[in-house]
PDB file of C-alpha atoms and ligand atoms in Angstrom:
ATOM      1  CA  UNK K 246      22.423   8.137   2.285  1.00 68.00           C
ATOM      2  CA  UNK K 247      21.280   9.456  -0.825  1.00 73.00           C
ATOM      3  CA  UNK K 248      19.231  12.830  -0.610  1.00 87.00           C
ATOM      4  CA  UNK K 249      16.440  11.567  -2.189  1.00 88.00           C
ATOM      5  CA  UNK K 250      16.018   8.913   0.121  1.00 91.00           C
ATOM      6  CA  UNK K 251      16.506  11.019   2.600  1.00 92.00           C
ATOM      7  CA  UNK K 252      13.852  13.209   1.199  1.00 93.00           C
ATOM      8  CA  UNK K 253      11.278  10.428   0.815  1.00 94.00           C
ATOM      9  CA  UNK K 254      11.854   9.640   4.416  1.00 93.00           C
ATOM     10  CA  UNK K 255      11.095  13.036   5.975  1.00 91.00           C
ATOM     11  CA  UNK K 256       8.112  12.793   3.637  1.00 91.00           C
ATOM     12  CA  UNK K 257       6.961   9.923   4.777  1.00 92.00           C
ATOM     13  CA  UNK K 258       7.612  10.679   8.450  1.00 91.00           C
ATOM     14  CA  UNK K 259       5.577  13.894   8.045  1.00 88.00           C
ATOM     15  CA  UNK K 260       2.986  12.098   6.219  1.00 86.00           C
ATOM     16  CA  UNK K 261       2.656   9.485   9.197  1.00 88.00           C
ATOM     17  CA  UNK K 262       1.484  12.255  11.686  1.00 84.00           C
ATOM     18  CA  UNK K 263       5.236  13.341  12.603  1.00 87.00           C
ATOM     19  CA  UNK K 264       5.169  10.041  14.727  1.00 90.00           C
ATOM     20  CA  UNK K 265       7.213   7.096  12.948  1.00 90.00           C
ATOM     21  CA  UNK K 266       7.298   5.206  15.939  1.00 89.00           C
ATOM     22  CA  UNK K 267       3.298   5.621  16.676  1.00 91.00           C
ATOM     23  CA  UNK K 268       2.630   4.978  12.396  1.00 90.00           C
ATOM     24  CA  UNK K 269       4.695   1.481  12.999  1.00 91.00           C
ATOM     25  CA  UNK K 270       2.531   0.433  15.797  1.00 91.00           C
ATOM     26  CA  UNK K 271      -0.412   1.398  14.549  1.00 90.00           C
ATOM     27  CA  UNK K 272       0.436  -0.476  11.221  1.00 88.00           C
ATOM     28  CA  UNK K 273       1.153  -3.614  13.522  1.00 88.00           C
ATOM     29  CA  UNK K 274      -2.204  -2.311  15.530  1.00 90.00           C
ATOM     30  CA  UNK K 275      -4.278  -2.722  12.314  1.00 89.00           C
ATOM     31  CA  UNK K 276      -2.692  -5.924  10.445  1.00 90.00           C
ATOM     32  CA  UNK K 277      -5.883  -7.924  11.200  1.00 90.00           C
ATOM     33  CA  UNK K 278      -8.214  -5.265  10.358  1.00 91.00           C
ATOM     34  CA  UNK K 279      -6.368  -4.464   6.965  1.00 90.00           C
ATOM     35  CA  UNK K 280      -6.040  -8.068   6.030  1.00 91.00           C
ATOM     36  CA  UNK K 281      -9.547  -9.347   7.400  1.00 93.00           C
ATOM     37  CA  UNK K 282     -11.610 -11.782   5.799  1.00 95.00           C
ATOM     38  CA  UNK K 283     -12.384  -9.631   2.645  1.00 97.00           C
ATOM     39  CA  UNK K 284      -8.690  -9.013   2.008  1.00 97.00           C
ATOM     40  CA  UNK K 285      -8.425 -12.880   2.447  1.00 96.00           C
ATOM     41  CA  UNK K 286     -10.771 -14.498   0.119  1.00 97.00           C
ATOM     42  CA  UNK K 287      -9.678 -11.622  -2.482  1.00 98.00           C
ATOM     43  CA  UNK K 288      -6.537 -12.496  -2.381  1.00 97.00           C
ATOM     44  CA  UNK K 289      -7.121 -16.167  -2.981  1.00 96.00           C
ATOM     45  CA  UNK K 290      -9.236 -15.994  -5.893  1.00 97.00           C
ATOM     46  CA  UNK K 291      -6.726 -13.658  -8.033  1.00 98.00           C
ATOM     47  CA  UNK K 292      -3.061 -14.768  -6.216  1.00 97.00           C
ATOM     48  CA  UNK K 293      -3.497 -18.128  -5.195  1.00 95.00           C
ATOM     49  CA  UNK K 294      -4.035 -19.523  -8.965  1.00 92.00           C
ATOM     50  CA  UNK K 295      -0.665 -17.714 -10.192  1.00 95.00           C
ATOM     51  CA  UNK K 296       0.860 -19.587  -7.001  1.00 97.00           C
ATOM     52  CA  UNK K 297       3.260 -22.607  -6.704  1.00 96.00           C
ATOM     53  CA  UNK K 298       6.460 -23.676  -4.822  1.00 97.00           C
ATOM     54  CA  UNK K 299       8.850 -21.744  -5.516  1.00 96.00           C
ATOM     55  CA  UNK K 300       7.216 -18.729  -6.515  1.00 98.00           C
ATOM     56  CA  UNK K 301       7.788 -14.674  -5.768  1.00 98.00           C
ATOM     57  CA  UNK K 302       5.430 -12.428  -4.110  1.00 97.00           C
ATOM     58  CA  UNK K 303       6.866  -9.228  -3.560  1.00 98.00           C
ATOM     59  CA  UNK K 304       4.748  -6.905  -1.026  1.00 97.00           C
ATOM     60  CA  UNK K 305       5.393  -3.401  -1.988  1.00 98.00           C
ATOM     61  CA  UNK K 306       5.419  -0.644   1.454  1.00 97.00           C
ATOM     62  CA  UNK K 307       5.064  -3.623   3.907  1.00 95.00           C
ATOM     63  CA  UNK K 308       5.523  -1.844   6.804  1.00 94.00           C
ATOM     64  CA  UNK K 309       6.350  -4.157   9.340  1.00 92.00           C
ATOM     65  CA  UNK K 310       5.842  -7.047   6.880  1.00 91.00           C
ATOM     66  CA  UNK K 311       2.839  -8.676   8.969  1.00 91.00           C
ATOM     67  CA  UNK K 312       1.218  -9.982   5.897  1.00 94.00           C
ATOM     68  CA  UNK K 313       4.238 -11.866   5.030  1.00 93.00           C
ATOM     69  CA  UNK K 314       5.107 -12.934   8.351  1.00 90.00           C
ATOM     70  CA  UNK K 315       1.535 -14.597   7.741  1.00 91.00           C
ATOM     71  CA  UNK K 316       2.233 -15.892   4.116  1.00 93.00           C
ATOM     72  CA  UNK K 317       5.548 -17.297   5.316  1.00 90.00           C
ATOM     73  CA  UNK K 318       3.640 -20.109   8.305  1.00 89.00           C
ATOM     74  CA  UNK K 319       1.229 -20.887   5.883  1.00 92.00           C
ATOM     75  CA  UNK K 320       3.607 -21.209   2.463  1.00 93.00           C
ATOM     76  CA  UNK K 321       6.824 -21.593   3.587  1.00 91.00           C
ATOM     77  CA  UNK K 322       7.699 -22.909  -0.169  1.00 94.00           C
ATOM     78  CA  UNK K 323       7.147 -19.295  -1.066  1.00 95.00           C
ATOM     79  CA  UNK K 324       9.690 -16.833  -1.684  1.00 95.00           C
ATOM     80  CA  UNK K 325       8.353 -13.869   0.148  1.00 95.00           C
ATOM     81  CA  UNK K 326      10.173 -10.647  -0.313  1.00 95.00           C
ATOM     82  CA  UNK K 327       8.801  -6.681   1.030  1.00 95.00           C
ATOM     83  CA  UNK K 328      10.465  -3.351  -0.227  1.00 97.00           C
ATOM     84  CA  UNK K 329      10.251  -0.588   2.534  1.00 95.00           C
ATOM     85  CA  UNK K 330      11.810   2.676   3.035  1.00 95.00           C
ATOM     86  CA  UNK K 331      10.573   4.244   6.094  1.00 94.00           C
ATOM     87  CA  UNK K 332      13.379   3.378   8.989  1.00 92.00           C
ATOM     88  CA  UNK K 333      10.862   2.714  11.786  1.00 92.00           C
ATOM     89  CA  UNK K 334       8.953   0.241   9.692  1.00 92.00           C
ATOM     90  CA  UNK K 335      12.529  -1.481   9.032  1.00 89.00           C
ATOM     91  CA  UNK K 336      13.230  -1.458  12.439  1.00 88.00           C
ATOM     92  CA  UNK K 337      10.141  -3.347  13.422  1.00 86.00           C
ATOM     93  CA  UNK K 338      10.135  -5.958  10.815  1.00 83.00           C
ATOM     94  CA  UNK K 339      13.085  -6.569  11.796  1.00 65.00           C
ATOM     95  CA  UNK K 340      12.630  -7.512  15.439  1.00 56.00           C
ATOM     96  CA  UNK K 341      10.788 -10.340  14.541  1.00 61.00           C
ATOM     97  CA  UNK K 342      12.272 -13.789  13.191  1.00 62.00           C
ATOM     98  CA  UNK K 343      11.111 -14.003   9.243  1.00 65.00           C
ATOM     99  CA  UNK K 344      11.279 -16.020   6.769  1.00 69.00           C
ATOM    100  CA  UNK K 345      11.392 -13.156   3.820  1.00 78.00           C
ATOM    101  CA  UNK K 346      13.643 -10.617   2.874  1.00 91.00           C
ATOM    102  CA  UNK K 347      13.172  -6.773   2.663  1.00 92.00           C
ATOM    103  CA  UNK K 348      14.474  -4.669   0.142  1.00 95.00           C
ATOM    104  CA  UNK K 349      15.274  -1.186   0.592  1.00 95.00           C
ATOM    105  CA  UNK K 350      14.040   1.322  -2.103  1.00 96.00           C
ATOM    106  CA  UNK K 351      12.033   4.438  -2.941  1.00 97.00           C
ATOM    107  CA  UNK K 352       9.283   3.324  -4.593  1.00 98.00           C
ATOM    108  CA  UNK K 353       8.677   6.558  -6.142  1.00 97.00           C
ATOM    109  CA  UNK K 354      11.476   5.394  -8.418  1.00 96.00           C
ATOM    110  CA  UNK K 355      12.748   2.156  -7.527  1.00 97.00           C
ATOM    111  CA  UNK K 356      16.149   0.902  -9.837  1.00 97.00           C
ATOM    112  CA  UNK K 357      14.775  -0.736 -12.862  1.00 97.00           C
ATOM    113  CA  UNK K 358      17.488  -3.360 -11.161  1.00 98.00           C
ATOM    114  CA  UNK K 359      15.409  -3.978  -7.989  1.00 98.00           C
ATOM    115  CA  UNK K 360      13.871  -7.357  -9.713  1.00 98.00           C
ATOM    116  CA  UNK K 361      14.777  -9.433 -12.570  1.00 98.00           C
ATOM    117  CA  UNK K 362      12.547  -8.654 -15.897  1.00 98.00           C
ATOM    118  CA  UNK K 363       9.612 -11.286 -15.479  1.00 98.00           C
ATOM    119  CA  UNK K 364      10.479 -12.795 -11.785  1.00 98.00           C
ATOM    120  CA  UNK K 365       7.610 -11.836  -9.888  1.00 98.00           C
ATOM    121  CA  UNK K 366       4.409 -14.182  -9.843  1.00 98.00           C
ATOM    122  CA  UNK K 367       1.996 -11.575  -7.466  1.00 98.00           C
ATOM    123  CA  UNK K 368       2.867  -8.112  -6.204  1.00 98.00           C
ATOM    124  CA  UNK K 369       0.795  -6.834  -3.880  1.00 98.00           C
ATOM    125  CA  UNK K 370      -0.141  -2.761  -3.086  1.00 98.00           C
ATOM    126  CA  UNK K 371      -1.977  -2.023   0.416  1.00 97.00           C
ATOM    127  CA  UNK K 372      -2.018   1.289   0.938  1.00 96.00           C
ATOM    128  CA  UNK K 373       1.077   2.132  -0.448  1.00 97.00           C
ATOM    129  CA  UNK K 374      -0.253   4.122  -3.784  1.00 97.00           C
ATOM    130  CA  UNK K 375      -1.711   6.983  -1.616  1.00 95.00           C
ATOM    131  CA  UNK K 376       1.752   7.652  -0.376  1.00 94.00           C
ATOM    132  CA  UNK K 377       3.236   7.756  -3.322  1.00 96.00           C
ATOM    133  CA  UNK K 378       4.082  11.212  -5.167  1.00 94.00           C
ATOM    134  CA  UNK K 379       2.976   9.441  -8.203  1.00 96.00           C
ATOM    135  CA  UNK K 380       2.437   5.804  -9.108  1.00 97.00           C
ATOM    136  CA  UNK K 381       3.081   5.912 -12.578  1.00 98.00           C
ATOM    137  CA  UNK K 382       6.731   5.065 -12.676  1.00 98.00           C
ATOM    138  CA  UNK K 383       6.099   1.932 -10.059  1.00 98.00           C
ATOM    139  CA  UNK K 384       4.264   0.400 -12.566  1.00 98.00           C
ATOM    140  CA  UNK K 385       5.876   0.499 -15.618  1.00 98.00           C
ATOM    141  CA  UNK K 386       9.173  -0.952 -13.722  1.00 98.00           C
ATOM    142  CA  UNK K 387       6.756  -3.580 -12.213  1.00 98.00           C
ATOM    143  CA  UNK K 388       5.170  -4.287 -15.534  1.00 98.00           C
ATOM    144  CA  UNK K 389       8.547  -5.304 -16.232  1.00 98.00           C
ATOM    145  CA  UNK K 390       9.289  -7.513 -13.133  1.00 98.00           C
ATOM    146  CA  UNK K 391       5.985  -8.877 -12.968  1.00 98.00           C
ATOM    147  CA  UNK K 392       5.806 -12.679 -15.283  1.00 98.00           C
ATOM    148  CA  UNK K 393       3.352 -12.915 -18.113  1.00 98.00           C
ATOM    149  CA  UNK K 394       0.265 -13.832 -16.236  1.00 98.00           C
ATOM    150  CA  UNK K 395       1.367 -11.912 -12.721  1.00 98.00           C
ATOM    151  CA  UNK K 396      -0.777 -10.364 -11.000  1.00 98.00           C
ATOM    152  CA  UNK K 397      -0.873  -7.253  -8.690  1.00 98.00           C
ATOM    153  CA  UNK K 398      -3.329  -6.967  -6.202  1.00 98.00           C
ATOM    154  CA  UNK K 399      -3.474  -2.798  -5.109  1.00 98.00           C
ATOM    155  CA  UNK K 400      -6.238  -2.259  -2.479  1.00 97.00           C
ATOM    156  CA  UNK K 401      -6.054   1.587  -1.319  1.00 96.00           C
ATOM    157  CA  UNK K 402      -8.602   4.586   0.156  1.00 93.00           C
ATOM    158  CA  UNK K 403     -10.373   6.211  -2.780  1.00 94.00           C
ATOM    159  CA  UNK K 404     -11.718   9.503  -2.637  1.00 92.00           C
ATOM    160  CA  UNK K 405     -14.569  10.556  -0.497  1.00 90.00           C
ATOM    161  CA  UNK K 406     -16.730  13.896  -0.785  1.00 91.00           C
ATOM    162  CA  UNK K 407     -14.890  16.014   1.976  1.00 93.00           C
ATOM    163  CA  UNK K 408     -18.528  16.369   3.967  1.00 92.00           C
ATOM    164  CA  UNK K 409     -18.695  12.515   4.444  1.00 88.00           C
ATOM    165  CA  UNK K 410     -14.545  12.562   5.853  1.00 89.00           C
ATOM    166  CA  UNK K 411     -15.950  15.886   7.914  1.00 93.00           C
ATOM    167  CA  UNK K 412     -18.555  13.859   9.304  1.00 92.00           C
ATOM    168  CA  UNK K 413     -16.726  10.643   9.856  1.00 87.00           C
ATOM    169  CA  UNK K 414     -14.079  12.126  11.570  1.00 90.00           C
ATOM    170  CA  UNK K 415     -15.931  14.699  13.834  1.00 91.00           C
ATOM    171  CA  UNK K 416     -18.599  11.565  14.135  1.00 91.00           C
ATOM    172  CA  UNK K 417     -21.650  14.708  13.769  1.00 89.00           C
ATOM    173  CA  UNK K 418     -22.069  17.011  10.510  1.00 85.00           C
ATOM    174  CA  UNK K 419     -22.704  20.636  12.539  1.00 90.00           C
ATOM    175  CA  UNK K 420     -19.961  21.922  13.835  1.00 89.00           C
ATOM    176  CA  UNK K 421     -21.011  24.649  16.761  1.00 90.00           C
ATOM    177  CA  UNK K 422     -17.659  24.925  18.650  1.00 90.00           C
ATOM    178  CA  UNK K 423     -14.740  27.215  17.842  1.00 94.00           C
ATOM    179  CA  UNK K 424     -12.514  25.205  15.884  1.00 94.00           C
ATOM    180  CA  UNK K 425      -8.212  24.964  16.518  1.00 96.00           C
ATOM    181  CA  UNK K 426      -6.555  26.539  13.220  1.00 97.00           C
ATOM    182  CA  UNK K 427      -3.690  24.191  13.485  1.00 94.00           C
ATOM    183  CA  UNK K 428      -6.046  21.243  14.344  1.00 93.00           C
ATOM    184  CA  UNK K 429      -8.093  21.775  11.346  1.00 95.00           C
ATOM    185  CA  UNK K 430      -4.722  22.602   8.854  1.00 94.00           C
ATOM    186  CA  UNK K 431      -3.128  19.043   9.918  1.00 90.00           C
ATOM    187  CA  UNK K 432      -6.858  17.840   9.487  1.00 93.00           C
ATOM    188  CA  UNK K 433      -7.007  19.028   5.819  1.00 94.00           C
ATOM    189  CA  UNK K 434      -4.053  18.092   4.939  1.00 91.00           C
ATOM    190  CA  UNK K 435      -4.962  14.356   5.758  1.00 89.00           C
ATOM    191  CA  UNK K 436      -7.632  14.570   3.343  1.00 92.00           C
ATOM    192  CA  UNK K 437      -5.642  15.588   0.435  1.00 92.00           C
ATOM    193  CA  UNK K 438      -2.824  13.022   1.242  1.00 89.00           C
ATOM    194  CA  UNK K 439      -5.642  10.221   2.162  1.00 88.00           C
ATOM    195  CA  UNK K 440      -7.985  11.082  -0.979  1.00 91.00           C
ATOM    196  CA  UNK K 441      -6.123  11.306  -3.711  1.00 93.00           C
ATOM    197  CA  UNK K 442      -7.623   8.331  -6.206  1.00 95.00           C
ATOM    198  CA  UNK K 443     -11.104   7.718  -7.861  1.00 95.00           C
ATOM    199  CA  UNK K 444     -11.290   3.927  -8.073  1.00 95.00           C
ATOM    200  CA  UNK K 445     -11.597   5.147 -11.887  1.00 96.00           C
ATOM    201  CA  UNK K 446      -8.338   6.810 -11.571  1.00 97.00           C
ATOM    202  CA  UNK K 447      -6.628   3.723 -10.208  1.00 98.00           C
ATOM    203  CA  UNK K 448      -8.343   1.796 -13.265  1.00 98.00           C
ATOM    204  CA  UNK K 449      -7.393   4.352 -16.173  1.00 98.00           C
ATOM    205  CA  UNK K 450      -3.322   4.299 -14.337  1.00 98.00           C
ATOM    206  CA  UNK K 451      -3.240   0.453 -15.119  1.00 98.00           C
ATOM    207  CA  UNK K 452      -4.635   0.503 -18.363  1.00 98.00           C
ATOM    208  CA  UNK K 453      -2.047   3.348 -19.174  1.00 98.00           C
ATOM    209  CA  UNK K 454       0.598   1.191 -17.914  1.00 98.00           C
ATOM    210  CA  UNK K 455      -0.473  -1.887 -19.495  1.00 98.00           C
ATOM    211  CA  UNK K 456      -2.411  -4.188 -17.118  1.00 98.00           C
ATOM    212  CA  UNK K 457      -5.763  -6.076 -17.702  1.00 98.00           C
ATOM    213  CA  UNK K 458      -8.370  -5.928 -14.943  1.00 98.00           C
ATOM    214  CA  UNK K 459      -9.333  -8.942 -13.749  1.00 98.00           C
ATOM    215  CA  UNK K 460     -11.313  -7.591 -10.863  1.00 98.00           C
ATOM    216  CA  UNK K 461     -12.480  -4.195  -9.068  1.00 97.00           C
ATOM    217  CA  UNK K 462     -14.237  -4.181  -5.823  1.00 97.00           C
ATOM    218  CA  UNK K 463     -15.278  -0.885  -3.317  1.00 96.00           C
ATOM    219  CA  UNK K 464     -14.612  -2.126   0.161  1.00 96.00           C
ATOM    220  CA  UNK K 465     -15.208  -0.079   3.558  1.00 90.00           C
ATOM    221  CA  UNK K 466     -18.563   1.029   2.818  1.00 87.00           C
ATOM    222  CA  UNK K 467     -16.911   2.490  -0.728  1.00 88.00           C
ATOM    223  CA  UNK K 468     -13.883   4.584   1.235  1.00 89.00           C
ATOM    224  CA  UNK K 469     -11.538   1.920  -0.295  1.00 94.00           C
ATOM    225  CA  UNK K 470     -10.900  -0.205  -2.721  1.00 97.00           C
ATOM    226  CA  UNK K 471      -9.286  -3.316  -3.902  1.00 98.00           C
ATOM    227  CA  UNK K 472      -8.069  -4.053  -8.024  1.00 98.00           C
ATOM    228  CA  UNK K 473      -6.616  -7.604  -9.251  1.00 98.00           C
ATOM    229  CA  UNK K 474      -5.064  -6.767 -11.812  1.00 98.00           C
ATOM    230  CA  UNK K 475      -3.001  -8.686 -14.616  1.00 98.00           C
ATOM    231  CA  UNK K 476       0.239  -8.790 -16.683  1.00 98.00           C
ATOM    232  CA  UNK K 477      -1.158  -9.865 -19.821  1.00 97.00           C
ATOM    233  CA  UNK K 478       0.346 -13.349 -21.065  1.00 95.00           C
ATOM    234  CA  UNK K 479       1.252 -12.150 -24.713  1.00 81.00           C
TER     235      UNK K 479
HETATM  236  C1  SAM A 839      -0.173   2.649   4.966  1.00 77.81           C
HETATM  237  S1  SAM A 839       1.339   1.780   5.115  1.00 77.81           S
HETATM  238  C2  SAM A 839       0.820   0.115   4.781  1.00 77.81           C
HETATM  239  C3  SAM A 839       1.820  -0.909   5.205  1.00 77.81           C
HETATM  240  C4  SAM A 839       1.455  -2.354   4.851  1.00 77.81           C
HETATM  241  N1  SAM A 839       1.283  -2.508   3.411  1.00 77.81           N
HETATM  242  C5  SAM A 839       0.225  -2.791   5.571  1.00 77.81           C
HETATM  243  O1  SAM A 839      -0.785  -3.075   4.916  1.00 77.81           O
HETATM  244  O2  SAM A 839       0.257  -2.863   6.801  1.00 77.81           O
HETATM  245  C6  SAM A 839       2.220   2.199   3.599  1.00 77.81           C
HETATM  246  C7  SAM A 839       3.669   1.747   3.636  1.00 77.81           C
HETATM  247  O3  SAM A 839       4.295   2.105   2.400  1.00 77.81           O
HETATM  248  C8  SAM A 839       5.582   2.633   2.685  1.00 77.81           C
HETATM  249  N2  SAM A 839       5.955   3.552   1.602  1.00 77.81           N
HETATM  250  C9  SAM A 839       5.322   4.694   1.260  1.00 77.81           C
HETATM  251  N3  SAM A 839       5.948   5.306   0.244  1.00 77.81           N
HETATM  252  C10 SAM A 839       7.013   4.524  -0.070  1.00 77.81           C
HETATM  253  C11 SAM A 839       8.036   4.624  -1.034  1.00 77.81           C
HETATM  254  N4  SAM A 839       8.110   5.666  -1.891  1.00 77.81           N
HETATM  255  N5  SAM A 839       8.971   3.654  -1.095  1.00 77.81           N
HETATM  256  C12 SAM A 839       8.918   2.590  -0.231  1.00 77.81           C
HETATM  257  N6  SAM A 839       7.964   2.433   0.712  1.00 77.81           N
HETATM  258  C13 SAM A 839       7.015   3.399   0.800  1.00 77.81           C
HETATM  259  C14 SAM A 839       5.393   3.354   4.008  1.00 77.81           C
HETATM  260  O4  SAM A 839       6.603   3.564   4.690  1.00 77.81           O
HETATM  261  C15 SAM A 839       4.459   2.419   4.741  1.00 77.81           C
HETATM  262  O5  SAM A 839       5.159   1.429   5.458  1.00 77.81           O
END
């Protein structure tokens, strides 16, 4: 295996609480709740226009490839493909019988050769940029892939004043009793690796790359967000 996979895997592993195994079922776990209603309806006002049979929707970091499990009972005339690298999310999308294929790539730099130039009708991004060490480089190469008119929908956490994580995670904003060193290290360091983007930042990365905006909505009481986004025709 190349080291840079490699790399990108203990990465990932570390990033996913050290626990590949736990992240995969918790990604399975939380499939409804990250593709609820909200999720729904956005997706069918900016994807389902630049949809017909036949057409590609790539989903980039799909885990265990839930959401196109989904997409593949309700358009089977869809061709439905997910790029993954972390082994335990393979190994659970896997299990299951699909009707979509999974490429294998680091999505920190995936080969310009991973798609065709202009083959992809929607991409979609859930909570894959966070884990990224930049996004940048994604997409330019999925400028590329992406038809005239393709869309990208990226929904990720944006960042929260660290008080209001504090709070949310110790669910009280005084904290009286002697605190773990270690607890509170691991604790910090999900911040930084869970905060990373304004929804602003997001914005200003697409325009840079060469995307129009077609929508941008804070979701999750503001802790998220989720961007349609637009391969301009000409
Ligand atoms: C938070 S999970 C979300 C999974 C899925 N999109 C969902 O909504 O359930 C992010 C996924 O992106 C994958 N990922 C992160 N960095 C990646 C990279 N550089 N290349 C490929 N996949 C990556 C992770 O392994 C993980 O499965």
């Amino acid at each position: 295996m190349p080291d840079a996979l490699q790399e990108l895997r203990d990465y990932l592993t570390r990033h996913h609480g050290g626990d590949g195994e736990r992240a995969a079922t918790r990604a399975l776990e939380g499939h409804e709740r990250n593709h609820d209603d909200v999720f729904r309806r956005f997706w069918s006002e900016h994807a389902n226009a630049q949809l017909a049979p036949g057409s590609r929707v790539v989903d980039l970091g799909c885990g265990p490839g839930l959401f196109l499990r989904d997409l593949s009972l309700t358009s089977p005339e869809l061709e439905l493909i997910g790029v993954e690298a972390a082994p335990y999310m393979l190994e659970r999308a896997s299990r299951e019988d699909y009707e979509f294929n999974i490429r294998v790539a680091d999505l920190n730099d995936p080969p310009a050769e991973l798609f065709d130039s202009n083959s992809i009708d929607v991409a979609l991004a859930n909570r894959l940029f966070h884990e990224l060490h930049q996004p940048l480089v994604l997409l330019q190469k999925l400028h590329a892939w992406l038809k005239p008119g393709g869309v990208l929908i990226l929904i990720d956490m944006v960042r929260q004043p660290l008080g209001s994580f504090l709070t949310h995670k110790f669910g009280q904003d005084r904290l009286d009793e002697a605190l773990d060193a270690r607890e509170m290290a691991a604790l910090f360091e999900d911040y930084f690796e869970h905060n990373r983007y304004h929804d602003y930042d997001l914005l200003a990365l697409l325009a840079m790359t060469g995307y129009e905006i077609l929508a941008d909505e804070p979701i999750r009481s503001g802790r998220a967000v989720q961007i349609a986004a637009r391969k301009p025709v000409n």
